[in-house]
GROMACS .gro file of C-alpha atoms in nm:
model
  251
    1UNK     CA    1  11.425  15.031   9.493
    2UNK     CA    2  11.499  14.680   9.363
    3UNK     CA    3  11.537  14.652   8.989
    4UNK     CA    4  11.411  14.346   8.774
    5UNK     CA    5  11.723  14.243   8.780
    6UNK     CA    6  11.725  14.171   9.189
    7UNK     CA    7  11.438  13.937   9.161
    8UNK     CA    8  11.475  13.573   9.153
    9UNK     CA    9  11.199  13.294   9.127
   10UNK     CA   10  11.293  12.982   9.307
   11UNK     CA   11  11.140  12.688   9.287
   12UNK     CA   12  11.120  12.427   9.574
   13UNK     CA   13  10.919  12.087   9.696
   14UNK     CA   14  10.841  12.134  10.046
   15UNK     CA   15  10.999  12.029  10.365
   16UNK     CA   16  11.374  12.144  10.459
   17UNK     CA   17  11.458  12.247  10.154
   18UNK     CA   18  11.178  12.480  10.092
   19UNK     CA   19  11.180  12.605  10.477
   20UNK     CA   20  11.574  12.695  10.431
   21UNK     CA   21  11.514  12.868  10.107
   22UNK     CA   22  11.207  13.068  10.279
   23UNK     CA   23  11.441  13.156  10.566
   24UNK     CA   24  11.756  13.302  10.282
   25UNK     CA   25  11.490  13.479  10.110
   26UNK     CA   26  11.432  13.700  10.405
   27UNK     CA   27  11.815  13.782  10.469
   28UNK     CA   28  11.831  13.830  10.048
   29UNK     CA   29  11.560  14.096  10.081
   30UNK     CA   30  11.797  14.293  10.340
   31UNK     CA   31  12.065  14.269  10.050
   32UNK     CA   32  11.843  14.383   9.772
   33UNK     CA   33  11.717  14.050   9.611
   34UNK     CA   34  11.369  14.005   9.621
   35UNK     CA   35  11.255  13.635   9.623
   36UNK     CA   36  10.923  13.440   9.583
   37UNK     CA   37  10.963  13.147   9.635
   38UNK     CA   38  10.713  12.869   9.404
   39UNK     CA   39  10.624  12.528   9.606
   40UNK     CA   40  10.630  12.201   9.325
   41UNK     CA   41  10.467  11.899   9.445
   42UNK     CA   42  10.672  11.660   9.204
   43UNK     CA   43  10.993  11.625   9.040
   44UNK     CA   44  10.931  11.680   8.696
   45UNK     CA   45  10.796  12.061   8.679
   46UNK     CA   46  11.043  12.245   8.880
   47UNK     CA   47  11.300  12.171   8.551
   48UNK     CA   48  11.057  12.197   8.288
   49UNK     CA   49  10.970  12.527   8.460
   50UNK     CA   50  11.348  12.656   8.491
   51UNK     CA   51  11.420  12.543   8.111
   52UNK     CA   52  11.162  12.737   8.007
   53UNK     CA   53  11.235  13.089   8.193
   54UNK     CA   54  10.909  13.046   8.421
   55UNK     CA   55  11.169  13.056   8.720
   56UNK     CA   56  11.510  13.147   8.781
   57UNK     CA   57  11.647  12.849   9.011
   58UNK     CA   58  11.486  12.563   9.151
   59UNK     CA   59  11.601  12.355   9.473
   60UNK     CA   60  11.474  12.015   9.477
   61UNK     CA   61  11.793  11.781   9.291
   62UNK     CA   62  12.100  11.586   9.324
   63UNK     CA   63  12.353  11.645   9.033
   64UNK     CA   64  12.278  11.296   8.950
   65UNK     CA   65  11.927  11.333   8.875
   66UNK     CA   66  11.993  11.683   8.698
   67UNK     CA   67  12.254  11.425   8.520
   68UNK     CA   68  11.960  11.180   8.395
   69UNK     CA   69  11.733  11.449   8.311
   70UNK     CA   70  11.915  11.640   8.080
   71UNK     CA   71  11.973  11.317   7.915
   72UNK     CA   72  11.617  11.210   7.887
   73UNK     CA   73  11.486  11.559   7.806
   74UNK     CA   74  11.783  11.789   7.689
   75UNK     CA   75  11.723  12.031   7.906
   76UNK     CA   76  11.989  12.338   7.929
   77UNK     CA   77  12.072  12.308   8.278
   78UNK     CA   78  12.340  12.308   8.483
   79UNK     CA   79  12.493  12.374   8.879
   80UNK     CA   80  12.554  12.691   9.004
   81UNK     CA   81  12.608  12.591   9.371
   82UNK     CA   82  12.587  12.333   9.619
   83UNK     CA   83  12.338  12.296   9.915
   84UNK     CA   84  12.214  12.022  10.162
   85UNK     CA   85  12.304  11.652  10.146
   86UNK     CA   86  12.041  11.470  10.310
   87UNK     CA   87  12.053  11.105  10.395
   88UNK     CA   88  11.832  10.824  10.242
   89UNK     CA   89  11.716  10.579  10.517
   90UNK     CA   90  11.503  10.228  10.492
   91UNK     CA   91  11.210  10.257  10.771
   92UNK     CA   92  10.977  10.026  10.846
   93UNK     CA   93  10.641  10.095  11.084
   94UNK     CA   94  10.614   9.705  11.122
   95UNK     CA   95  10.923   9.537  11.217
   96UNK     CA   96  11.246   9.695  11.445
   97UNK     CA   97  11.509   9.492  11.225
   98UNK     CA   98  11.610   9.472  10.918
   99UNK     CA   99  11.629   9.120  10.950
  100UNK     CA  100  11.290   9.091  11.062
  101UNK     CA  101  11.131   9.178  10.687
  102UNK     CA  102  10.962   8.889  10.585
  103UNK     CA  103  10.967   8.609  10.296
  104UNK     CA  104  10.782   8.738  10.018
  105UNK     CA  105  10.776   9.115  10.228
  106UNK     CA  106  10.672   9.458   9.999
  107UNK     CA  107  10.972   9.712   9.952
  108UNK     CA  108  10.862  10.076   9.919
  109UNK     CA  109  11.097  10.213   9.682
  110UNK     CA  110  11.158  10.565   9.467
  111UNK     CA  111  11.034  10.521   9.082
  112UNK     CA  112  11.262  10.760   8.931
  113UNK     CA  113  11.602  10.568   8.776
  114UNK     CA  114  11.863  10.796   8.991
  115UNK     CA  115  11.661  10.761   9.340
  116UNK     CA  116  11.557  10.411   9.297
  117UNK     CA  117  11.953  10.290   9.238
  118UNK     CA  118  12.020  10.495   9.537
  119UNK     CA  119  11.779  10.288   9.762
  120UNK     CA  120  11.836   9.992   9.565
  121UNK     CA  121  12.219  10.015   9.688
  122UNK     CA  122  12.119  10.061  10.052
  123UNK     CA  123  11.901   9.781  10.020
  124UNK     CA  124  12.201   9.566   9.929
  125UNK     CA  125  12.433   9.731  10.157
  126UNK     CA  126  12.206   9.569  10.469
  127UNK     CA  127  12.208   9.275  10.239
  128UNK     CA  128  11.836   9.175  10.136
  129UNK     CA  129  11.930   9.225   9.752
  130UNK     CA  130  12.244   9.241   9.547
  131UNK     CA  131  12.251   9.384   9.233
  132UNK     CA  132  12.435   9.340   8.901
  133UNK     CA  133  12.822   9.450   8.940
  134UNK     CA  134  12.883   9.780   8.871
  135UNK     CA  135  12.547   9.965   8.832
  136UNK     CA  136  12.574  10.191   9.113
  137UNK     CA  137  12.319  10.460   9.146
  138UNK     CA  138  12.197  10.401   8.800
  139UNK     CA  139  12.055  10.014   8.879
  140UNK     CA  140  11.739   9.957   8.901
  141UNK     CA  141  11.467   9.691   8.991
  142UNK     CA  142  11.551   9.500   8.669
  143UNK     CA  143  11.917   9.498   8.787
  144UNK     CA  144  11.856   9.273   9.114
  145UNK     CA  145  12.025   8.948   9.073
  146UNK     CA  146  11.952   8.805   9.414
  147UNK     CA  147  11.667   8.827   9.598
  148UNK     CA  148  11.659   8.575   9.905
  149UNK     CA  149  11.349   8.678  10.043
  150UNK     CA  150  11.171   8.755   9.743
  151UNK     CA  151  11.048   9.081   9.779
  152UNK     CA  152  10.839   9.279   9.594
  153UNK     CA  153  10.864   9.645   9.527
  154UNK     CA  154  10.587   9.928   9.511
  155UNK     CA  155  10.732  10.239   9.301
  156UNK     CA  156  10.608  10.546   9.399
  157UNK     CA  157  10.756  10.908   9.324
  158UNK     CA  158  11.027  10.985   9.639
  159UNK     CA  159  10.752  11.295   9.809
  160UNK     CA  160  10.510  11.014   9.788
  161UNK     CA  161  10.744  10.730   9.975
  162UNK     CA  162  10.633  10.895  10.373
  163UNK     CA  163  10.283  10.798  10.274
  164UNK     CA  164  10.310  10.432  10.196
  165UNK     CA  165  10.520  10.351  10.445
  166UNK     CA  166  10.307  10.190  10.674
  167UNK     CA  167  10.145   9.993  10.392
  168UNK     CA  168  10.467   9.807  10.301
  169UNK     CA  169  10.740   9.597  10.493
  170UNK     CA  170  11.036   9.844  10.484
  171UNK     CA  171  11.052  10.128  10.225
  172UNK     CA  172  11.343  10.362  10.143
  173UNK     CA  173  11.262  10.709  10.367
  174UNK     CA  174  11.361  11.093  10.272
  175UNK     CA  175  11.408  11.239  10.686
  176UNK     CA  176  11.305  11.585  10.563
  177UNK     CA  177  10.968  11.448  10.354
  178UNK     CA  178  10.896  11.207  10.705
  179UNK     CA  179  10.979  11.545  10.920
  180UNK     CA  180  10.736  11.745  10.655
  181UNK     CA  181  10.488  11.483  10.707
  182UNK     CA  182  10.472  11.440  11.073
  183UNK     CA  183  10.392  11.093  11.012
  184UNK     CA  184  10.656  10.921  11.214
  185UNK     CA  185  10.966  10.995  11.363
  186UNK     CA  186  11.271  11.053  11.080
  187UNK     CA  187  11.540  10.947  11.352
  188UNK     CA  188  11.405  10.558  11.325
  189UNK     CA  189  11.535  10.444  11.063
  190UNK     CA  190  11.669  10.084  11.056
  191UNK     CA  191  11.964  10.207  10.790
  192UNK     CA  192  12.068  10.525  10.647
  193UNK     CA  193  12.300  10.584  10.348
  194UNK     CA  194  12.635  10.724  10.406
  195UNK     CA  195  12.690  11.117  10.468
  196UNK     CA  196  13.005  11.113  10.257
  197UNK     CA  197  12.760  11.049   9.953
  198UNK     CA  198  12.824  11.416   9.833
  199UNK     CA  199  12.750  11.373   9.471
  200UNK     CA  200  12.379  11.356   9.631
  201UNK     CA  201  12.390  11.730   9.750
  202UNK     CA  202  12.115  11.972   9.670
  203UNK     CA  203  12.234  12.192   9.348
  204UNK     CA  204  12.067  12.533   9.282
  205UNK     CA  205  12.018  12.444   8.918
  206UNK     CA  206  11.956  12.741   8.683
  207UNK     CA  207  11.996  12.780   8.307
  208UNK     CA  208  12.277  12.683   8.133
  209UNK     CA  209  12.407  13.019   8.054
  210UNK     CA  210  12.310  13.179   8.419
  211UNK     CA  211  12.515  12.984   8.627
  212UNK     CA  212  12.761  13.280   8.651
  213UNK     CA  213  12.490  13.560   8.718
  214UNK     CA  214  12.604  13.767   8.972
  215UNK     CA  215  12.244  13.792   9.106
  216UNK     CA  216  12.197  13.437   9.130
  217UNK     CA  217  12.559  13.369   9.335
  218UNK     CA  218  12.466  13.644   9.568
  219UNK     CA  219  12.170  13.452   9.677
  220UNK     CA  220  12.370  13.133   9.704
  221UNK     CA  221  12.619  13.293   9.882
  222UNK     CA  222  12.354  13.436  10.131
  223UNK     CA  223  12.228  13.108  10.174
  224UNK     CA  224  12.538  12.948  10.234
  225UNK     CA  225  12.691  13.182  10.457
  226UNK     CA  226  12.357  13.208  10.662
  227UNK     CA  227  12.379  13.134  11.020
  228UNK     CA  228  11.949  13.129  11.025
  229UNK     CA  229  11.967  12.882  10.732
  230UNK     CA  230  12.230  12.652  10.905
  231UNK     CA  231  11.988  12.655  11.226
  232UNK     CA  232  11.675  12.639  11.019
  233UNK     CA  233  11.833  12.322  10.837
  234UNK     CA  234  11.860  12.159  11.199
  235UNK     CA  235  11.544  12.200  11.295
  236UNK     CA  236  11.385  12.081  10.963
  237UNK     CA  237  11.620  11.764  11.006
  238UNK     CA  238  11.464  11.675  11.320
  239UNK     CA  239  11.734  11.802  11.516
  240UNK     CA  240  11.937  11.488  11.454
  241UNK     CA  241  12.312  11.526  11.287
  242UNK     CA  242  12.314  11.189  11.078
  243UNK     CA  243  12.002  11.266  10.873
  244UNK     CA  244  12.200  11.586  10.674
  245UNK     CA  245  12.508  11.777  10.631
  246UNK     CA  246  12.584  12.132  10.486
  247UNK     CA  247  12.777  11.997  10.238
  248UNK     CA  248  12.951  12.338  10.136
  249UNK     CA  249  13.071  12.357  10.448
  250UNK     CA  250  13.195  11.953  10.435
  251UNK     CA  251  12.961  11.909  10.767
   0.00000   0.00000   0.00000
């Protein structure tokens, strides 16, 4: 019989990360932990849920962005493990080159402060912007001090980014949303960011004071030990090695 105790709520937005977690859950039930697993459609509610005790982990965040929202809303949160690091890329459905984005061309772009400076850096790194020295992940549209081309940028949540990006020039891409989506194919992006960007990893993030549970580590450790998650991972990653890496695992 599984006691309260072997029960974990895990919160997820869908795509890769959701389909691995799905796929651990099943191996966790063979080891006595029984999981349901709670699909969010945004990035605001799976942390507002976990801070609150409505779930026990949720799967969605770099540390980064855990980082920034603890500082805008104080949440008691914190890293109890390490998953997936997937790739940013910059796609565009009308042009084959980066070079070929237009005077005056529309940017798709994440609104959140963590994911936009992400973006925002890959942007400069092919080099249609540059930013103000020194921001890093943390810049944001106000920090651009050279635009050439003068671009404009739409702001839309990071799920959301698949959906406009026909509408717009080039727009920063998330390969597992764009493989969720079906909409076009993840491997076509013009740029990607680099795969040694581990401080953008995938954290289980639970409540401060749970990050030692023994229940929640087993699960972790199921997960990252999990031959059916590594494969599952692949296939939700469009097959393709330089959209992810299992960053536990430092591949």
């Amino acid at each position: 019989m599984v006691s309260a105790a072997d029960k974990l709520r895990i919160g997820v937005v869908p795509g890769a990360y959701a389909d691995s977690i799905t796929v651990a859950a099943k191996e966790a039930k063979a080891s006595g932990i029984e999981v349901e697993v709670i699909e969010f459609t945004d990035w605001t509610t799976p942390n507002v849920a976990v801070n609150n005790g409505d779930i026990d982990i949720n799967y969605f965040q770099h540390q980064p962005f855990l980082d920034n929202a603890i500082k805008q809303q104080g949440y008691e949160l914190a890293s109890a493990g390490t998953g997936i690091l997937a790739n940013v890329g910059l796609y565009s459905l009308k042009h084959k080159a980066v070079d070929a984005v237009p005077q005056n061309g529309k940017v798709g772009i994440a609104s959140d402060p963590v994911n936009q400076g992400r973006g925002l850096l890959l942007l400069q790194k092919v080099g249609l912007i540059k930013l103000k020295p020194d921001v890093g992940y943390l810049g944001t549209i106000n920090d651009i001090v050279e635009n050439p081309k003068k671009l404009s940028f739409v702001e839309v949540e990071g799920p959301q980014l698949v959906r406009i990006t026909g509408d717009v020039d080039i727009a920063q891409g998330y390969p597992h949303f764009i493989v969720a989506a079906k909409a076009f194919d993840p491997s076509s992006g013009l740029a990607y960011s680099g795969i040694e960007d581990k401080q953008f990893s995938i954290q289980f993030v639970v409540k401060k004071d749970r990050v030692q549970d023994p229940v929640v580590q087993k699960f972790i450790a199921i997960y990252q030990n999990s031959e059916a998650v590594k494969a599952e991972t692949h296939r939700a990653f469009s097959n393709d090695d330089r959209l992810y890496t299992l960053a536990w695992r430092g591949q």
